[in-house]
Amino acid sequence: MQRIVVLAGGIGGARFLRGLKSAVPDAEITVIGNTGDDIHLFGLKVCPDLDTVMYTLGGGIHEEQGWGRADETFAVKEELAAYGVGPEWFGLGDRDFATHIVRTQMLGAGYPLSAVTEALCQRWNPGVRLLPMTDDRVETHVLVDTDEGRKAVHFQEYWVRLRASVDAHAVIPVGAEQSKPAPGVLEAIAAADVVLFPPSNPVVSVGTILAVPGMREAIADAGVPVVGLSPIVGDAPVRGMADKVLAAVGVETSAAAVAQHYGSGMLDGWLVDTVDAAAVGPVEAAGIRCRAVPLMMTDLDATARMAREALDLAEEVRA
Ligand code: GDP
Ligand code: CA
């Protein structure tokens, strides 16, 4: 049986995982989820990326939106607003609220986030082992210029409230340096046959996971192929605003630049979309095996083909 470890953010990671499961139904898949996007709202702990993976693989996701629950209503949010209690810019629906209430209750009772995530997954049966990157608190902050001068704001405030419309000067995973990988993370990497980076945000999703001390070393020490799929197609993010956070860390928005940002010390293989075929040469020159294949996750079959291409490339670099 094949053991696959995937470092995942939210929407891009979750959709890729659905294709991966379909491509290799018998594989044992461990997902190391980004928790740098986590935020406390209304006294509740919200983990957007873990929940996006859990809802997507468990059949509860709002398909068109890509996050949150299907058939959602917003009565609680409206009632909170009637009390003047915000923030109103973060969409939490009634069904979604239940997840955050259960999570917060369990955390309050002393369970670590990894145990809470496992408990939540007992309902959703995502068909993968979903682990938070760490049980410790890590919160991504973004350094932006506002009317009050330069200041750090929570990632969600930058991304959701400001829609990444102000210039970002730095992206800081606050708390990452002191964090430890969650139980099971290093063991899963050590036991893996292959490590995949899905088309997730290279800075605030995969980059944050790699910022947990020990993560990079564990992946390098595992001595297995590490293959990534570009979230950048035709020099733009397929969806979202990854170009803004790439600029903040001084990386050009192109499939080749993202591969070079990860570097040949981390990546063995990289898939770019067919429209970026010209990137294959430069990426290979940087010491990373590269192929150009269709990378649009338009439906399950197309996504499963992407997953197979990634696993084929892994076998190629292994040989
Ligand atoms: P987030 O946490 O919800 O932002 O999700 P991720 O970090 O997992 O993924 C976001 C990235 O996925 C964005 O940079 C998108 O460009 C990328 N993405 C979304 N859909 C597709 C797709 O169909 N193909 C590719 N190649 N990338 C995609
Ligand atoms: Ca995210």
mmCIF file of C-alpha atoms and ligand atoms in Angstrom:
data_model
loop_
_atom_site.group_PDB
_atom_site.id
_atom_site.type_symbol
_atom_site.label_atom_id
_atom_site.label_comp_id
_atom_site.label_asym_id
_atom_site.label_seq_id
_atom_site.Cartn_x
_atom_site.Cartn_y
_atom_site.Cartn_z
ATOM 1 C CA MET A 1 0.000 0.000 0.000
ATOM 2 C CA GLN A 2 1.195 3.446 -0.892
ATOM 3 C CA ARG A 3 1.614 6.006 1.884
ATOM 4 C CA ILE A 4 1.150 9.581 0.730
ATOM 5 C CA VAL A 5 1.656 12.732 2.776
ATOM 6 C CA VAL A 6 0.060 15.956 1.490
ATOM 7 C CA LEU A 7 0.752 19.449 2.881
ATOM 8 C CA ALA A 8 -2.541 21.240 2.366
ATOM 9 C CA GLY A 9 -4.106 24.664 2.654
ATOM 10 C CA GLY A 10 -7.812 25.184 2.051
ATOM 11 C CA ILE A 11 -9.607 25.153 -1.277
ATOM 12 C CA GLY A 12 -6.725 24.168 -3.599
ATOM 13 C CA GLY A 13 -5.525 21.491 -1.207
ATOM 14 C CA ALA A 14 -8.981 20.089 -0.544
ATOM 15 C CA ARG A 15 -9.977 19.856 -4.205
ATOM 16 C CA PHE A 16 -6.692 18.187 -5.091
ATOM 17 C CA LEU A 17 -7.189 15.661 -2.289
ATOM 18 C CA ARG A 18 -10.540 14.674 -3.722
ATOM 19 C CA GLY A 19 -8.804 13.862 -7.015
ATOM 20 C CA LEU A 20 -5.965 12.050 -5.261
ATOM 21 C CA LYS A 21 -8.403 9.821 -3.360
ATOM 22 C CA SER A 22 -10.148 8.997 -6.601
ATOM 23 C CA ALA A 23 -6.855 8.258 -8.406
ATOM 24 C CA VAL A 24 -5.475 5.968 -5.701
ATOM 25 C CA PRO A 25 -8.402 4.739 -3.590
ATOM 26 C CA ASP A 26 -6.238 2.217 -1.731
ATOM 27 C CA ALA A 27 -3.502 4.646 -0.711
ATOM 28 C CA GLU A 28 -3.083 5.697 2.894
ATOM 29 C CA ILE A 29 -3.232 9.478 2.770
ATOM 30 C CA THR A 30 -2.115 11.720 5.620
ATOM 31 C CA VAL A 31 -2.917 15.396 5.282
ATOM 32 C CA ILE A 32 -0.855 17.921 7.205
ATOM 33 C CA GLY A 33 -3.155 20.930 7.351
ATOM 34 C CA ASN A 34 -2.277 24.598 7.634
ATOM 35 C CA THR A 35 -3.429 26.206 10.877
ATOM 36 C CA GLY A 36 -1.822 29.614 10.326
ATOM 37 C CA ASP A 37 -5.191 30.911 9.045
ATOM 38 C CA ASP A 38 -6.881 30.054 12.344
ATOM 39 C CA ILE A 39 -8.726 32.856 14.058
ATOM 40 C CA HIS A 40 -10.717 33.417 17.240
ATOM 41 C CA LEU A 41 -14.124 34.911 16.530
ATOM 42 C CA PHE A 42 -16.988 35.407 18.984
ATOM 43 C CA GLY A 43 -14.954 33.421 21.523
ATOM 44 C CA LEU A 44 -14.745 30.489 19.126
ATOM 45 C CA LYS A 45 -11.722 28.867 17.540
ATOM 46 C CA VAL A 46 -12.132 28.744 13.764
ATOM 47 C CA CYS A 47 -9.770 26.624 11.619
ATOM 48 C CA PRO A 48 -10.710 27.502 8.025
ATOM 49 C CA ASP A 49 -8.229 25.287 6.200
ATOM 50 C CA LEU A 50 -8.796 22.171 8.307
ATOM 51 C CA ASP A 51 -12.543 22.631 7.932
ATOM 52 C CA THR A 52 -12.341 23.149 4.172
ATOM 53 C CA VAL A 53 -10.488 19.841 3.831
ATOM 54 C CA MET A 54 -12.879 18.082 6.210
ATOM 55 C CA TYR A 55 -16.064 19.418 4.597
ATOM 56 C CA THR A 56 -14.796 18.910 1.016
ATOM 57 C CA LEU A 57 -13.772 15.298 1.540
ATOM 58 C CA GLY A 58 -16.729 14.603 3.825
ATOM 59 C CA GLY A 59 -19.355 15.893 1.398
ATOM 60 C CA GLY A 60 -20.442 18.941 3.397
ATOM 61 C CA ILE A 61 -18.760 21.713 1.424
ATOM 62 C CA HIS A 62 -20.485 24.562 -0.393
ATOM 63 C CA GLU A 63 -19.278 23.471 -3.837
ATOM 64 C CA GLU A 64 -19.373 26.749 -5.771
ATOM 65 C CA GLN A 65 -17.911 28.811 -2.951
ATOM 66 C CA GLY A 66 -15.270 26.241 -2.052
ATOM 67 C CA TRP A 67 -15.474 26.942 1.689
ATOM 68 C CA GLY A 68 -18.200 26.764 4.318
ATOM 69 C CA ARG A 69 -21.194 24.451 4.433
ATOM 70 C CA ALA A 70 -23.712 23.592 1.745
ATOM 71 C CA ASP A 71 -27.328 24.633 2.440
ATOM 72 C CA GLU A 72 -26.095 27.226 4.895
ATOM 73 C CA THR A 73 -28.186 29.824 6.720
ATOM 74 C CA PHE A 74 -26.956 32.880 8.608
ATOM 75 C CA ALA A 75 -29.401 33.436 11.457
ATOM 76 C CA VAL A 76 -26.741 33.509 14.174
ATOM 77 C CA LYS A 77 -24.664 36.034 12.277
ATOM 78 C CA GLU A 78 -27.707 38.273 11.768
ATOM 79 C CA GLU A 79 -28.602 38.059 15.439
ATOM 80 C CA LEU A 80 -25.043 38.934 16.434
ATOM 81 C CA ALA A 81 -25.112 41.899 14.061
ATOM 82 C CA ALA A 82 -28.382 43.036 15.666
ATOM 83 C CA TYR A 83 -26.427 43.260 18.923
ATOM 84 C CA GLY A 84 -23.738 45.216 17.098
ATOM 85 C CA VAL A 85 -21.336 42.324 17.550
ATOM 86 C CA GLY A 86 -18.931 41.727 14.691
ATOM 87 C CA PRO A 87 -16.836 41.211 12.734
ATOM 88 C CA GLU A 88 -19.427 41.176 9.973
ATOM 89 C CA TRP A 89 -16.778 40.609 7.275
ATOM 90 C CA PHE A 90 -16.143 36.979 8.171
ATOM 91 C CA GLY A 91 -18.864 34.646 6.938
ATOM 92 C CA LEU A 92 -19.824 32.110 9.566
ATOM 93 C CA GLY A 93 -23.037 30.236 8.864
ATOM 94 C CA ASP A 94 -25.252 28.437 11.333
ATOM 95 C CA ARG A 95 -24.113 24.933 10.378
ATOM 96 C CA ASP A 96 -20.487 25.989 10.402
ATOM 97 C CA PHE A 97 -20.922 27.560 13.852
ATOM 98 C CA ALA A 98 -21.672 24.125 15.297
ATOM 99 C CA THR A 99 -18.227 22.880 14.230
ATOM 100 C CA HIS A 100 -16.514 25.804 15.938
ATOM 101 C CA ILE A 101 -18.595 25.390 19.082
ATOM 102 C CA VAL A 102 -17.673 21.708 19.376
ATOM 103 C CA ARG A 103 -14.017 22.483 18.683
ATOM 104 C CA THR A 104 -13.866 25.299 21.221
ATOM 105 C CA GLN A 105 -15.628 23.212 23.846
ATOM 106 C CA MET A 106 -13.155 20.345 23.407
ATOM 107 C CA LEU A 107 -10.143 22.669 23.431
ATOM 108 C CA GLY A 108 -11.528 24.222 26.626
ATOM 109 C CA ALA A 109 -11.762 20.761 28.145
ATOM 110 C CA GLY A 110 -8.051 20.325 27.477
ATOM 111 C CA TYR A 111 -7.942 18.295 24.294
ATOM 112 C CA PRO A 112 -5.219 19.308 21.817
ATOM 113 C CA LEU A 113 -6.286 20.476 18.358
ATOM 114 C CA SER A 114 -5.089 17.207 16.799
ATOM 115 C CA ALA A 115 -7.457 15.202 19.019
ATOM 116 C CA VAL A 116 -10.286 17.649 18.365
ATOM 117 C CA THR A 117 -9.729 17.381 14.606
ATOM 118 C CA GLU A 118 -9.824 13.594 14.834
ATOM 119 C CA ALA A 119 -13.091 13.783 16.764
ATOM 120 C CA LEU A 120 -14.661 16.145 14.213
ATOM 121 C CA CYS A 121 -13.522 13.840 11.410
ATOM 122 C CA GLN A 122 -15.373 10.935 13.001
ATOM 123 C CA ARG A 123 -18.518 12.604 11.787
ATOM 124 C CA TRP A 124 -17.227 13.564 8.335
ATOM 125 C CA ASN A 125 -15.184 10.475 7.444
ATOM 126 C CA PRO A 126 -12.907 12.357 5.033
ATOM 127 C CA GLY A 127 -11.110 9.131 4.056
ATOM 128 C CA VAL A 128 -7.735 10.633 4.895
ATOM 129 C CA ARG A 129 -5.944 11.124 8.173
ATOM 130 C CA LEU A 130 -6.218 14.864 8.790
ATOM 131 C CA LEU A 131 -3.587 16.298 11.127
ATOM 132 C CA PRO A 132 -3.088 19.950 12.002
ATOM 133 C CA MET A 133 0.542 20.960 11.351
ATOM 134 C CA THR A 134 0.837 21.775 15.058
ATOM 135 C CA ASP A 135 -1.211 21.785 18.248
ATOM 136 C CA ASP A 136 0.426 25.075 19.189
ATOM 137 C CA ARG A 137 -1.025 28.445 18.341
ATOM 138 C CA VAL A 138 0.386 29.851 15.106
ATOM 139 C CA GLU A 139 -1.258 32.873 13.503
ATOM 140 C CA THR A 140 -0.164 34.355 10.230
ATOM 141 C CA HIS A 141 0.057 38.143 10.296
ATOM 142 C CA VAL A 142 0.613 40.429 7.361
ATOM 143 C CA LEU A 143 2.507 43.710 7.552
ATOM 144 C CA VAL A 144 0.487 46.376 5.728
ATOM 145 C CA ASP A 145 0.326 50.147 5.382
ATOM 146 C CA THR A 146 -2.842 51.715 6.758
ATOM 147 C CA ASP A 147 -3.961 55.241 7.645
ATOM 148 C CA GLU A 148 -2.382 54.689 11.059
ATOM 149 C CA GLY A 149 0.921 53.693 9.488
ATOM 150 C CA ARG A 150 2.526 50.325 9.012
ATOM 151 C CA LYS A 151 1.075 47.586 11.142
ATOM 152 C CA ALA A 152 0.600 43.851 11.333
ATOM 153 C CA VAL A 153 -2.928 42.548 10.840
ATOM 154 C CA HIS A 154 -4.269 39.036 11.161
ATOM 155 C CA PHE A 155 -4.142 37.127 7.876
ATOM 156 C CA GLN A 156 -7.935 36.894 7.714
ATOM 157 C CA GLU A 157 -8.269 40.634 8.150
ATOM 158 C CA TYR A 158 -5.837 41.160 5.275
ATOM 159 C CA TRP A 159 -7.377 38.458 3.075
ATOM 160 C CA VAL A 160 -11.089 38.656 3.785
ATOM 161 C CA ARG A 161 -11.741 42.189 5.072
ATOM 162 C CA LEU A 162 -9.145 44.028 2.971
ATOM 163 C CA ARG A 163 -9.315 41.525 0.039
ATOM 164 C CA ALA A 164 -5.503 41.815 -0.174
ATOM 165 C CA SER A 165 -6.030 45.259 -1.706
ATOM 166 C CA VAL A 166 -3.336 46.994 0.348
ATOM 167 C CA ASP A 167 0.364 46.366 -0.204
ATOM 168 C CA ALA A 168 1.792 43.611 1.954
ATOM 169 C CA HIS A 169 5.389 44.046 3.065
ATOM 170 C CA ALA A 170 5.884 40.845 4.993
ATOM 171 C CA VAL A 171 4.079 37.674 5.977
ATOM 172 C CA ILE A 172 4.851 36.478 9.487
ATOM 173 C CA PRO A 173 3.702 33.141 10.907
ATOM 174 C CA VAL A 174 3.527 34.365 14.507
ATOM 175 C CA GLY A 175 4.297 31.572 16.957
ATOM 176 C CA ALA A 176 5.711 29.216 14.349
ATOM 177 C CA GLU A 177 9.266 29.347 15.703
ATOM 178 C CA GLN A 178 8.119 28.076 19.083
ATOM 179 C CA SER A 179 5.723 25.484 17.683
ATOM 180 C CA LYS A 180 6.161 21.740 17.460
ATOM 181 C CA PRO A 181 4.719 19.426 14.815
ATOM 182 C CA ALA A 182 1.467 17.849 16.030
ATOM 183 C CA PRO A 183 1.581 14.228 17.202
ATOM 184 C CA GLY A 184 1.774 11.908 14.218
ATOM 185 C CA VAL A 185 3.129 14.483 11.772
ATOM 186 C CA LEU A 186 6.815 13.543 11.860
ATOM 187 C CA GLU A 187 5.939 9.844 12.024
ATOM 188 C CA ALA A 188 3.739 10.128 8.939
ATOM 189 C CA ILE A 189 6.473 11.925 7.005
ATOM 190 C CA ALA A 190 9.097 9.358 8.044
ATOM 191 C CA ALA A 191 6.816 6.514 6.897
ATOM 192 C CA ALA A 192 5.768 8.172 3.632
ATOM 193 C CA ASP A 193 6.503 6.806 0.156
ATOM 194 C CA VAL A 194 5.914 10.207 -1.401
ATOM 195 C CA VAL A 195 5.245 13.772 -0.241
ATOM 196 C CA LEU A 196 2.983 16.006 -2.352
ATOM 197 C CA PHE A 197 2.488 19.771 -2.339
ATOM 198 C CA PRO A 198 -0.971 20.303 -3.865
ATOM 199 C CA PRO A 199 -1.783 23.520 -5.737
ATOM 200 C CA SER A 200 -2.032 25.366 -2.414
ATOM 201 C CA ASN A 201 -0.804 28.839 -1.599
ATOM 202 C CA PRO A 202 3.017 28.569 -1.475
ATOM 203 C CA VAL A 203 3.363 31.352 1.096
ATOM 204 C CA VAL A 204 0.443 31.267 3.518
ATOM 205 C CA SER A 205 -0.486 27.574 3.236
ATOM 206 C CA VAL A 206 2.468 25.315 2.348
ATOM 207 C CA GLY A 207 4.992 27.980 3.447
ATOM 208 C CA THR A 208 3.396 28.204 6.885
ATOM 209 C CA ILE A 209 3.424 24.423 7.319
ATOM 210 C CA LEU A 210 7.104 24.353 6.343
ATOM 211 C CA ALA A 211 7.765 27.078 8.950
ATOM 212 C CA VAL A 212 7.034 24.646 11.786
ATOM 213 C CA PRO A 213 10.478 23.684 13.097
ATOM 214 C CA GLY A 214 11.441 20.151 12.137
ATOM 215 C CA MET A 215 9.073 19.975 9.154
ATOM 216 C CA ARG A 216 11.641 20.710 6.430
ATOM 217 C CA GLU A 217 14.224 18.425 8.009
ATOM 218 C CA ALA A 218 11.700 15.587 8.348
ATOM 219 C CA ILE A 219 10.767 15.848 4.679
ATOM 220 C CA ALA A 220 14.412 15.936 3.581
ATOM 221 C CA ASP A 221 15.358 13.078 5.906
ATOM 222 C CA ALA A 222 12.497 10.888 4.677
ATOM 223 C CA GLY A 223 14.482 10.469 1.466
ATOM 224 C CA VAL A 224 11.347 10.097 -0.657
ATOM 225 C CA PRO A 225 10.238 12.019 -3.735
ATOM 226 C CA VAL A 226 8.662 15.395 -3.038
ATOM 227 C CA VAL A 227 6.462 16.582 -5.898
ATOM 228 C CA GLY A 228 4.449 19.795 -6.143
ATOM 229 C CA LEU A 229 1.737 21.121 -8.466
ATOM 230 C CA SER A 230 1.754 24.777 -9.406
ATOM 231 C CA PRO A 231 -1.091 26.945 -8.079
ATOM 232 C CA ILE A 232 0.067 29.573 -10.559
ATOM 233 C CA VAL A 233 -1.126 29.098 -14.137
ATOM 234 C CA GLY A 234 -0.319 31.599 -16.876
ATOM 235 C CA ASP A 235 1.459 33.890 -14.394
ATOM 236 C CA ALA A 236 -1.634 34.321 -12.212
ATOM 237 C CA PRO A 237 -3.263 32.436 -9.352
ATOM 238 C CA VAL A 238 -6.074 30.239 -10.644
ATOM 239 C CA ARG A 239 -8.243 31.704 -7.922
ATOM 240 C CA GLY A 240 -7.584 33.978 -4.994
ATOM 241 C CA MET A 241 -4.808 36.475 -4.463
ATOM 242 C CA ALA A 242 -1.651 34.414 -4.056
ATOM 243 C CA ASP A 243 0.196 36.946 -6.242
ATOM 244 C CA LYS A 244 -0.106 39.491 -3.410
ATOM 245 C CA VAL A 245 1.574 37.332 -0.787
ATOM 246 C CA LEU A 246 4.179 36.090 -3.273
ATOM 247 C CA ALA A 247 5.105 39.727 -3.934
ATOM 248 C CA ALA A 248 5.350 40.300 -0.175
ATOM 249 C CA VAL A 249 8.047 37.641 0.057
ATOM 250 C CA GLY A 250 9.790 38.821 -3.108
ATOM 251 C CA VAL A 251 8.725 35.980 -5.394
ATOM 252 C CA GLU A 252 7.463 36.589 -8.912
ATOM 253 C CA THR A 253 4.017 35.189 -9.745
ATOM 254 C CA SER A 254 5.006 32.444 -12.135
ATOM 255 C CA ALA A 255 5.063 28.663 -12.000
ATOM 256 C CA ALA A 256 8.859 28.647 -12.383
ATOM 257 C CA ALA A 257 9.473 31.228 -9.656
ATOM 258 C CA VAL A 258 7.342 29.293 -7.168
ATOM 259 C CA ALA A 259 9.331 26.111 -7.877
ATOM 260 C CA GLN A 260 12.576 28.004 -7.359
ATOM 261 C CA HIS A 261 11.172 29.517 -4.166
ATOM 262 C CA TYR A 262 10.650 26.009 -2.764
ATOM 263 C CA GLY A 263 14.047 25.107 -4.174
ATOM 264 C CA SER A 264 15.705 21.881 -5.270
ATOM 265 C CA GLY A 265 16.585 21.166 -1.635
ATOM 266 C CA MET A 266 12.882 20.690 -0.961
ATOM 267 C CA LEU A 267 11.306 19.749 -4.301
ATOM 268 C CA ASP A 268 12.281 16.842 -6.545
ATOM 269 C CA GLY A 269 9.488 17.312 -9.062
ATOM 270 C CA TRP A 270 7.165 20.102 -10.161
ATOM 271 C CA LEU A 271 4.130 20.095 -12.416
ATOM 272 C CA VAL A 272 3.236 23.204 -14.367
ATOM 273 C CA ASP A 273 0.198 23.730 -16.562
ATOM 274 C CA THR A 274 0.519 23.196 -20.319
ATOM 275 C CA VAL A 275 0.208 26.972 -20.865
ATOM 276 C CA ASP A 276 3.433 27.295 -18.846
ATOM 277 C CA ALA A 277 5.395 24.739 -20.873
ATOM 278 C CA ALA A 278 8.155 27.329 -21.304
ATOM 279 C CA ALA A 279 8.811 27.041 -17.546
ATOM 280 C CA VAL A 280 9.944 23.416 -17.837
ATOM 281 C CA GLY A 281 13.467 24.313 -18.997
ATOM 282 C CA PRO A 282 14.228 26.886 -16.281
ATOM 283 C CA VAL A 283 12.779 24.662 -13.543
ATOM 284 C CA GLU A 284 14.855 21.682 -14.683
ATOM 285 C CA ALA A 285 17.902 23.951 -14.874
ATOM 286 C CA ALA A 286 17.257 24.699 -11.209
ATOM 287 C CA GLY A 287 17.588 20.980 -10.470
ATOM 288 C CA ILE A 288 13.877 20.133 -10.218
ATOM 289 C CA ARG A 289 12.321 17.579 -12.593
ATOM 290 C CA CYS A 290 9.448 19.291 -14.366
ATOM 291 C CA ARG A 291 6.523 18.351 -16.626
ATOM 292 C CA ALA A 292 3.806 20.440 -18.246
ATOM 293 C CA VAL A 293 0.343 18.856 -17.939
ATOM 294 C CA PRO A 294 -3.197 20.233 -17.612
ATOM 295 C CA LEU A 295 -3.533 21.594 -14.080
ATOM 296 C CA MET A 296 -7.083 22.927 -13.952
ATOM 297 C CA MET A 297 -9.217 21.130 -11.389
ATOM 298 C CA THR A 298 -12.375 21.527 -13.451
ATOM 299 C CA ASP A 299 -13.885 18.226 -12.342
ATOM 300 C CA LEU A 300 -13.021 15.073 -10.445
ATOM 301 C CA ASP A 301 -11.575 13.252 -13.478
ATOM 302 C CA ALA A 302 -9.311 16.133 -14.432
ATOM 303 C CA THR A 303 -8.125 16.417 -10.830
ATOM 304 C CA ALA A 304 -7.523 12.663 -10.574
ATOM 305 C CA ARG A 305 -5.391 12.876 -13.726
ATOM 306 C CA MET A 306 -3.330 15.628 -12.099
ATOM 307 C CA ALA A 307 -2.807 13.416 -9.042
ATOM 308 C CA ARG A 308 -1.695 10.511 -11.260
ATOM 309 C CA GLU A 309 0.745 12.772 -13.094
ATOM 310 C CA ALA A 310 2.209 13.863 -9.751
ATOM 311 C CA LEU A 311 2.617 10.253 -8.605
ATOM 312 C CA ASP A 312 4.124 9.268 -11.985
ATOM 313 C CA LEU A 313 6.632 12.095 -11.701
ATOM 314 C CA ALA A 314 7.466 10.889 -8.182
ATOM 315 C CA GLU A 315 8.223 7.406 -9.557
ATOM 316 C CA GLU A 316 10.342 8.956 -12.283
ATOM 317 C CA VAL A 317 12.541 10.868 -9.832
ATOM 318 C CA ARG A 318 12.723 7.848 -7.526
ATOM 319 C CA ALA A 319 14.131 5.685 -10.313
HETATM 320 P P1 GDP B 1 -6.911 28.525 0.561
HETATM 321 O O1 GDP B 1 -6.331 28.199 1.913
HETATM 322 O O2 GDP B 1 -8.392 28.349 0.490
HETATM 323 O O3 GDP B 1 -6.404 29.802 -0.011
HETATM 324 O O4 GDP B 1 -6.425 27.364 -0.393
HETATM 325 P P2 GDP B 1 -5.030 26.762 -0.790
HETATM 326 O O5 GDP B 1 -3.886 27.436 -0.154
HETATM 327 O O6 GDP B 1 -5.099 25.275 -0.675
HETATM 328 O O7 GDP B 1 -5.051 27.009 -2.359
HETATM 329 C C1 GDP B 1 -5.170 28.218 -2.971
HETATM 330 C C2 GDP B 1 -4.457 28.114 -4.300
HETATM 331 O O8 GDP B 1 -5.039 27.113 -5.102
HETATM 332 C C3 GDP B 1 -4.558 29.404 -5.089
HETATM 333 O O9 GDP B 1 -3.264 29.961 -5.190
HETATM 334 C C4 GDP B 1 -5.089 28.979 -6.457
HETATM 335 O O10 GDP B 1 -4.384 29.588 -7.501
HETATM 336 C C5 GDP B 1 -4.894 27.482 -6.457
HETATM 337 N N1 GDP B 1 -5.894 26.778 -7.249
HETATM 338 C C6 GDP B 1 -7.240 26.803 -7.092
HETATM 339 N N2 GDP B 1 -7.847 26.077 -8.051
HETATM 340 C C7 GDP B 1 -6.855 25.583 -8.857
HETATM 341 C C8 GDP B 1 -6.826 24.765 -10.042
HETATM 342 O O11 GDP B 1 -7.848 24.319 -10.557
HETATM 343 N N3 GDP B 1 -5.603 24.480 -10.569
HETATM 344 C C9 GDP B 1 -4.448 24.952 -10.034
HETATM 345 N N4 GDP B 1 -3.296 24.627 -10.625
HETATM 346 N N5 GDP B 1 -4.439 25.716 -8.920
HETATM 347 C C10 GDP B 1 -5.618 26.036 -8.346
HETATM 348 CA CA CA B 2 -6.092 29.151 3.826
#
